[in-house]
Coordinates of C-alpha atoms in Angstrom, one line a residue:
M109 CA 7.0 59.1 -42.0
I110 CA 7.1 58.4 -45.7
R111 CA 5.6 55.0 -46.4
N112 CA 4.7 52.9 -49.3
R113 CA 6.0 55.3 -52.0
D114 CA 8.2 54.8 -55.1
I115 CA 11.3 57.4 -54.6
I116 CA 13.9 58.5 -57.0
V117 CA 17.1 59.7 -55.3
T118 CA 19.4 61.8 -57.3
G119 CA 22.3 64.2 -56.4
L120 CA 26.0 64.9 -55.8
Q121 CA 27.2 61.6 -54.2
P122 CA 27.6 58.5 -56.0
W123 CA 26.5 55.2 -54.2
D124 CA 30.1 53.9 -54.5
I125 CA 31.6 57.2 -52.9
E126 CA 34.4 56.3 -50.6
I127 CA 33.6 58.6 -47.6
G128 CA 30.5 58.9 -45.5
S129 CA 27.5 60.0 -47.5
N130 CA 24.4 61.7 -46.2
C131 CA 22.3 61.0 -49.3
R132 CA 23.1 57.1 -49.3
N133 CA 22.4 56.9 -45.6
I134 CA 19.1 58.8 -46.3
A135 CA 18.3 56.3 -49.2
M136 CA 18.8 53.4 -47.3
E137 CA 16.7 54.5 -44.5
L138 CA 14.0 55.4 -46.9
S139 CA 14.1 51.8 -48.4
R140 CA 13.0 50.5 -45.1
H141 CA 9.2 51.4 -46.0
N142 CA 9.6 52.6 -49.6
R143 CA 11.0 51.4 -53.1
V144 CA 14.0 53.6 -53.8
L145 CA 16.1 54.1 -57.1
Y146 CA 19.4 55.6 -56.3
V147 CA 20.7 57.5 -59.4
N148 CA 24.4 57.5 -59.8
R149 CA 26.1 60.8 -61.0
A150 CA 26.3 60.1 -64.6
L151 CA 29.6 60.7 -66.4
D152 CA 30.6 64.2 -68.1
R153 CA 33.1 64.3 -70.8
I154 CA 35.9 66.1 -68.9
S155 CA 35.7 63.9 -65.8
A156 CA 35.7 60.7 -68.5
L157 CA 38.7 62.0 -69.7
R158 CA 40.7 63.2 -66.6
Q159 CA 39.6 60.5 -64.5
R160 CA 39.5 57.6 -66.7
Q161 CA 41.7 55.2 -64.4
D162 CA 39.2 56.0 -61.4
A163 CA 37.2 53.0 -60.4
K164 CA 34.0 55.0 -60.3
T165 CA 34.6 56.0 -63.8
Q166 CA 35.3 52.8 -65.1
T167 CA 31.9 51.4 -63.5
R168 CA 30.1 54.2 -65.3
L169 CA 31.8 53.5 -68.7
N170 CA 31.1 49.9 -68.4
S171 CA 27.6 50.4 -68.0
L172 CA 27.6 53.0 -70.9
K173 CA 29.0 50.6 -73.4
G174 CA 26.5 47.7 -72.0
I175 CA 29.4 45.5 -70.5
T176 CA 27.4 45.7 -67.2
N177 CA 23.9 46.3 -66.2
D178 CA 22.8 49.8 -65.6
L179 CA 20.3 48.9 -63.1
Q180 CA 21.7 47.0 -60.0
Q181 CA 19.7 45.9 -57.1
V182 CA 21.8 46.6 -53.8
A183 CA 19.4 45.8 -51.1
D184 CA 15.6 45.1 -50.4
N185 CA 13.7 47.5 -52.1
L186 CA 16.7 49.7 -53.1
W187 CA 18.2 49.8 -56.8
T188 CA 21.2 51.8 -58.1
L189 CA 21.1 53.2 -61.8
D190 CA 24.5 53.9 -63.7
P191 CA 22.9 56.2 -66.4
R192 CA 23.9 55.0 -69.9
T193 CA 24.6 58.7 -71.0
M194 CA 27.4 61.3 -71.4
L195 CA 26.9 64.8 -70.2
E196 CA 28.5 67.8 -71.5
S197 CA 30.8 69.8 -69.1
I198 CA 29.4 73.1 -69.0
N199 CA 30.3 74.9 -65.8
W200 CA 32.8 76.9 -67.4
M201 CA 30.2 78.8 -69.6
P202 CA 30.0 82.2 -68.6
V203 CA 26.8 83.2 -70.3
A204 CA 24.0 82.3 -68.2
S205 CA 21.5 81.8 -71.2
I206 CA 24.0 79.6 -73.0
F207 CA 24.5 77.5 -69.9
D208 CA 20.7 77.2 -69.2
R209 CA 20.4 75.7 -72.7
L210 CA 23.0 73.3 -72.2
N211 CA 22.0 72.4 -68.9
L212 CA 18.6 71.4 -70.2
I213 CA 20.0 69.3 -72.6
N214 CA 21.9 67.4 -69.9
N215 CA 19.0 67.3 -67.7
K216 CA 17.0 65.7 -70.8
R217 CA 19.6 63.1 -71.3
L218 CA 19.6 62.1 -67.6
A219 CA 15.8 62.2 -67.4
K220 CA 15.3 59.8 -70.3
Q221 CA 17.7 57.2 -68.4
I222 CA 15.9 57.6 -65.2
N223 CA 12.4 57.4 -66.8
Q224 CA 13.5 54.1 -68.7
A225 CA 14.6 52.7 -65.3
V226 CA 11.6 53.9 -63.7
Q227 CA 9.4 52.1 -66.2
R228 CA 11.4 49.0 -65.8
L229 CA 10.8 48.9 -62.1
E230 CA 7.2 49.8 -62.5
F231 CA 7.4 52.6 -60.2
N232 CA 4.2 54.7 -59.9
T233 CA 3.8 58.5 -59.4
P234 CA 7.4 58.6 -57.7
L235 CA 8.7 61.1 -55.2
L236 CA 11.9 62.9 -56.5
F237 CA 14.5 63.6 -53.8
I238 CA 17.4 65.9 -54.8
D239 CA 20.4 65.8 -52.8
N240 CA 22.0 69.1 -53.2
D241 CA 22.5 69.1 -57.1
F242 CA 21.0 72.4 -58.4
F243 CA 22.5 72.0 -61.8
R244 CA 21.7 68.6 -62.8
G245 CA 18.6 68.2 -60.8
Y246 CA 17.4 71.8 -61.8
Y247 CA 14.9 70.6 -64.7
L248 CA 14.2 67.0 -63.3
P249 CA 11.0 67.9 -61.3
E250 CA 9.3 68.7 -64.9
L251 CA 11.0 66.0 -67.0
L252 CA 10.6 63.0 -65.0
K253 CA 7.2 61.3 -65.8
G254 CA 4.7 61.0 -63.0
V255 CA 6.6 63.2 -60.5
S256 CA 4.4 65.6 -58.7
Q257 CA 6.4 66.1 -55.6
T258 CA 10.0 66.9 -55.1
I259 CA 12.1 67.3 -52.0
Y260 CA 15.3 69.3 -52.0
Y261 CA 17.9 68.4 -49.5
I262 CA 20.6 70.9 -48.5
R263 CA 23.6 69.6 -46.6
D264 CA 26.2 72.2 -47.5
N265 CA 26.3 75.9 -48.6
L266 CA 28.0 74.9 -51.8
T267 CA 27.1 78.1 -53.8
C268 CA 30.0 79.9 -51.9
L269 CA 32.6 77.4 -53.7
P270 CA 34.1 78.6 -57.0
Y271 CA 32.8 75.7 -59.1
F272 CA 29.4 76.3 -58.0
K273 CA 29.2 80.1 -57.4
K274 CA 28.8 81.2 -61.0
H275 CA 25.6 79.7 -61.9
G276 CA 24.7 78.2 -58.5
Q277 CA 23.9 81.4 -56.8
R278 CA 21.2 81.8 -59.3
L279 CA 19.9 78.4 -59.7
E280 CA 19.6 77.1 -56.3
P281 CA 17.1 79.6 -55.2
Q282 CA 15.1 79.2 -58.2
L283 CA 15.0 75.4 -57.6
M284 CA 14.0 75.6 -54.1
Q285 CA 10.9 77.8 -55.1
R286 CA 9.7 75.2 -57.4
V287 CA 10.0 72.1 -55.2
S288 CA 7.3 70.8 -52.5
M289 CA 9.7 71.2 -49.5
V290 CA 13.4 71.9 -48.7
A291 CA 15.1 69.7 -46.1
A292 CA 18.2 71.0 -44.4
N293 CA 20.5 69.2 -42.1
S294 CA 21.2 72.5 -39.8
A295 CA 19.3 75.4 -38.5
W296 CA 21.5 77.8 -40.6
L297 CA 20.7 75.9 -43.9
A298 CA 17.1 75.9 -43.1
N299 CA 17.0 79.6 -42.5
Y300 CA 18.6 80.2 -45.8
A301 CA 16.3 77.9 -47.7
A302 CA 13.3 79.5 -46.1
K303 CA 14.2 82.8 -47.8
H304 CA 13.1 81.1 -50.9
N305 CA 10.6 78.4 -49.8
P306 CA 8.5 78.7 -46.6
S307 CA 8.2 75.1 -46.6
S308 CA 12.0 74.6 -45.4
F309 CA 12.7 72.7 -42.3
D310 CA 15.7 71.5 -40.3
I311 CA 15.2 67.6 -40.2
G312 CA 18.6 67.2 -38.1
Q313 CA 21.5 65.1 -39.1
G314 CA 21.8 61.3 -38.7
C315 CA 25.1 59.8 -37.5
D316 CA 26.1 56.2 -37.6
L317 CA 27.7 55.9 -34.0
S318 CA 27.7 52.4 -33.6
W319 CA 31.5 52.1 -34.2
L320 CA 32.2 54.2 -31.1
R321 CA 30.1 51.8 -28.8
V322 CA 33.4 50.0 -27.6
P323 CA 34.9 49.4 -24.0
P324 CA 37.6 52.4 -23.4
A325 CA 41.1 51.1 -24.7
A326 CA 44.5 51.6 -23.4
R327 CA 45.9 55.0 -24.5
P328 CA 47.5 54.4 -28.1
M329 CA 51.3 53.9 -28.0
D330 CA 52.1 57.3 -29.8
I331 CA 50.6 59.3 -27.1
A332 CA 51.0 57.0 -24.2
Q333 CA 54.2 59.0 -23.1
L334 CA 52.4 62.4 -22.9
E335 CA 52.3 63.9 -19.4
G336 CA 49.7 66.4 -18.4
P337 CA 46.3 67.3 -20.0
V338 CA 45.7 66.0 -23.4
I339 CA 43.4 68.3 -25.8
G340 CA 42.3 66.4 -29.0
Y341 CA 40.9 66.6 -32.4
V342 CA 40.2 63.6 -34.6
G343 CA 39.4 64.2 -38.2
A344 CA 40.7 65.4 -41.4
L345 CA 42.8 68.5 -40.8
L346 CA 41.6 71.0 -43.6
S347 CA 42.5 74.7 -43.4
A348 CA 39.3 75.4 -45.1
R349 CA 37.3 74.1 -42.0
L350 CA 39.6 74.7 -39.1
D351 CA 41.3 77.7 -37.7
I352 CA 44.9 77.0 -37.7
A353 CA 45.7 80.4 -36.2
L354 CA 43.4 79.7 -33.4
L355 CA 45.3 76.5 -32.8
E356 CA 48.6 78.3 -32.9
E357 CA 47.4 80.9 -30.2
I358 CA 46.1 78.5 -28.0
A359 CA 48.9 75.9 -28.0
T360 CA 51.5 78.8 -27.6
R361 CA 49.8 80.2 -24.5
K362 CA 49.3 77.0 -22.8
P363 CA 52.5 75.1 -23.2
E364 CA 51.5 72.7 -20.2
W365 CA 48.6 71.1 -22.4
N366 CA 49.2 68.7 -25.0
F367 CA 47.5 69.0 -28.1
V368 CA 46.9 65.7 -30.2
L369 CA 45.5 66.2 -33.7
V370 CA 44.6 62.7 -35.2
G371 CA 43.8 62.7 -39.1
P372 CA 45.5 63.5 -42.5
E373 CA 47.0 67.1 -43.3
D374 CA 46.3 69.4 -46.0
D375 CA 49.5 71.3 -47.2
N376 CA 48.5 74.7 -44.9
F377 CA 48.5 72.2 -41.9
K378 CA 51.9 70.7 -43.2
N379 CA 53.4 73.8 -43.4
S380 CA 51.8 75.6 -40.2
R381 CA 54.0 76.6 -37.1
L382 CA 51.9 74.1 -35.4
H383 CA 54.6 71.5 -36.5
Q384 CA 57.4 73.6 -34.4
L385 CA 55.4 73.6 -31.1
P386 CA 56.6 71.0 -28.7
N387 CA 53.4 70.4 -27.2
V388 CA 51.7 69.8 -30.5
L389 CA 51.5 66.1 -31.6
F390 CA 50.3 65.0 -35.3
T391 CA 49.7 61.5 -35.3
G392 CA 48.7 61.1 -39.0
N393 CA 45.9 59.2 -40.5
K394 CA 44.7 56.3 -38.5
P395 CA 42.4 53.1 -39.1
F396 CA 38.8 53.9 -38.5
D397 CA 38.7 51.1 -35.6
A398 CA 41.5 53.1 -33.8
L399 CA 39.9 56.3 -33.5
P400 CA 37.7 55.5 -30.4
A401 CA 40.9 54.7 -28.3
Y402 CA 42.0 58.2 -29.1
I403 CA 39.0 60.0 -28.4
N404 CA 38.9 58.1 -25.0
S405 CA 42.3 59.2 -24.3
F406 CA 41.4 62.8 -24.5
D407 CA 40.8 64.8 -21.5
V408 CA 38.9 67.5 -23.6
C409 CA 37.9 67.2 -27.2
I410 CA 37.9 70.2 -29.4
N411 CA 36.3 71.3 -32.5
P412 CA 38.1 74.6 -33.4
Q413 CA 36.1 75.5 -36.6
S414 CA 37.0 78.3 -39.0
I415 CA 34.0 80.7 -39.7
N416 CA 33.5 81.1 -43.4
P417 CA 30.5 80.8 -45.7
M418 CA 31.2 77.4 -46.3
T419 CA 31.4 76.2 -42.8
I420 CA 28.9 78.6 -41.1
G421 CA 26.0 76.2 -42.0
N422 CA 27.5 73.0 -41.3
Y423 CA 26.3 70.3 -39.1
P424 CA 28.9 69.4 -36.7
R425 CA 29.0 65.6 -36.8
K426 CA 32.3 65.6 -35.0
I427 CA 30.7 66.7 -31.8
D428 CA 28.2 63.9 -31.8
E429 CA 31.4 61.7 -31.9
Y430 CA 32.7 63.1 -28.8
L431 CA 29.7 63.4 -26.8
A432 CA 28.9 59.4 -27.6
L433 CA 31.7 58.7 -25.7
G434 CA 30.8 61.1 -22.7
K435 CA 33.6 63.3 -23.4
P436 CA 33.7 67.2 -22.5
V437 CA 33.8 69.2 -25.6
V438 CA 34.9 72.7 -26.5
A439 CA 33.8 74.1 -29.7
T440 CA 33.3 77.3 -31.7
A441 CA 30.0 78.8 -31.5
T442 CA 27.8 78.7 -34.6
A443 CA 24.0 78.9 -35.3
A444 CA 24.3 74.9 -35.8
M445 CA 25.9 74.9 -32.4
E446 CA 23.2 76.3 -30.6
M447 CA 21.2 73.0 -30.2
F448 CA 24.5 71.6 -28.4
A449 CA 25.0 74.5 -26.0
P450 CA 23.3 72.5 -23.0
Y451 CA 26.3 69.7 -23.4
V452 CA 29.1 71.5 -25.2
Y453 CA 31.2 74.5 -24.1
L454 CA 30.9 77.0 -26.7
C455 CA 33.3 80.0 -27.4
G456 CA 34.5 82.3 -30.2
D457 CA 38.2 83.1 -29.8
A458 CA 41.5 81.9 -28.3
A459 CA 40.9 83.5 -24.7
G460 CA 37.6 81.7 -24.9
Y461 CA 39.0 78.4 -25.6
I462 CA 41.4 78.6 -23.1
H463 CA 38.9 79.4 -20.3
R464 CA 36.4 76.9 -21.5
I465 CA 39.2 74.1 -21.8
A466 CA 40.4 75.0 -18.3
T467 CA 36.6 74.6 -16.9
A468 CA 36.2 71.5 -18.7
L469 CA 39.5 70.0 -17.1
Q470 CA 38.2 70.7 -13.7
E471 CA 35.0 69.1 -14.2
P472 CA 34.5 66.6 -11.4
L473 CA 33.5 63.0 -12.3
D474 CA 29.9 63.0 -12.9
R475 CA 28.6 59.8 -14.7
D476 CA 24.9 61.2 -15.1
R477 CA 26.5 64.1 -16.9
E478 CA 28.5 61.5 -19.1
E479 CA 25.2 59.6 -19.7
R480 CA 23.2 62.5 -21.0
R481 CA 26.0 63.8 -23.3
K482 CA 25.7 59.9 -24.8
A483 CA 22.0 60.0 -25.1
F484 CA 21.9 63.2 -26.6
A485 CA 24.4 62.3 -29.5
L486 CA 22.8 58.9 -29.8
S487 CA 19.4 60.4 -30.2
H488 CA 20.9 61.9 -33.8
T489 CA 20.1 58.8 -35.8
W490 CA 19.1 58.5 -39.7
E491 CA 15.8 56.9 -38.5
N492 CA 15.0 60.2 -36.7
S493 CA 16.2 62.6 -39.4
V494 CA 14.4 60.7 -42.1
A495 CA 11.2 60.5 -39.9
E496 CA 11.4 64.3 -39.2
M497 CA 11.6 64.8 -42.9
G498 CA 8.4 62.5 -43.4
R499 CA 6.3 64.4 -40.7
Q500 CA 7.2 67.6 -42.4
F501 CA 6.4 66.4 -45.8
E502 CA 3.0 65.1 -44.7
N503 CA 2.3 68.6 -43.3
V504 CA 3.3 70.3 -46.3
I505 CA 1.3 68.2 -48.9
Q506 CA -1.9 67.3 -46.5
P507 CA -3.5 70.7 -47.3
K508 CA -3.1 70.1 -50.9
K509 CA -4.8 66.9 -50.4
A510 CA -7.7 68.2 -48.7
T511 CA -8.2 71.0 -51.3
Y512 CA -8.2 68.5 -54.0
A513 CA -10.7 66.2 -52.2
G514 CA -12.9 69.0 -51.8
K515 CA -13.3 69.7 -55.4

């Protein structure tokens, strides 16, 4: 475990992000035993103009203008920094050499703000943690004063996305080669990183599942009338991540099963044939505290993941949520799902889904099996994930310490 260090955390996700954030959870866990400076994403010119009314933009502008303090203590041993600088919007730049020159300028502006905050906090030889930001974090290992060790954290295969692809496919591998260690939240991403840095490790995914530890509630009103098996999914219905055609085929071939999809839809889901199928029910978005009741009401939970460059390396937190309530789960087989194989039915196509769901529906009542599922999911804590990162980090730097001591 990493202890008694000063740590700088910088990346893509600001502290005040509305959705869940791996980076924020890791920073909070690190702050239990270390002093942590969490650097919020600095404004760039285009975002400042286009998103001027956004609350996060206003917070950054207030800091930039000196209206509010740039450095805020948000917990014991944990501070956030709103950098008082404006970065250039350069991702559109097609020429790599020009992009690199401007990116260095952006990195220097950001590093100046971080160095000033580090001095005010009296940090000593800080450890740098970069969350998946291979643009604004590219030069920071060299520009931040006193930093000798850097951990690069990869949680998404961002270089397949159009915004990041142009320069990211070149810069991310280069950054990985220069850092002390790469920490990944899935086996696929760790294998990808290992091509560029042998000190790359799968540290697992932390999940806050405390919200699921509630007594089973009555079936929600909007699905109370359903007769027959209920097959369900809870989460954002995004066509980039879920296979609409697969769902359509399964639901068409098994009209006696009810398919309940809980969550907000993107346009592709809204316009899909699923809305014309009588055994498919869309509930719309639901309050967070209502979700356990839906999961408890499902006979089988599913994760019909679409396989593409963005999703193939994703850690399926959805599965942990289902298993934490002891539910039988049928999911698409991926490299990241291999660790779940003893607890989840895996398959690759509609026929496989139908066969596995049918098998799950025939499961006899087995409290021991339910408890094993729950225990497995609940073992995926942020404490365990960050502790694993710390163990691997100590193994990486220990030989260097020994060599230095022997001189």
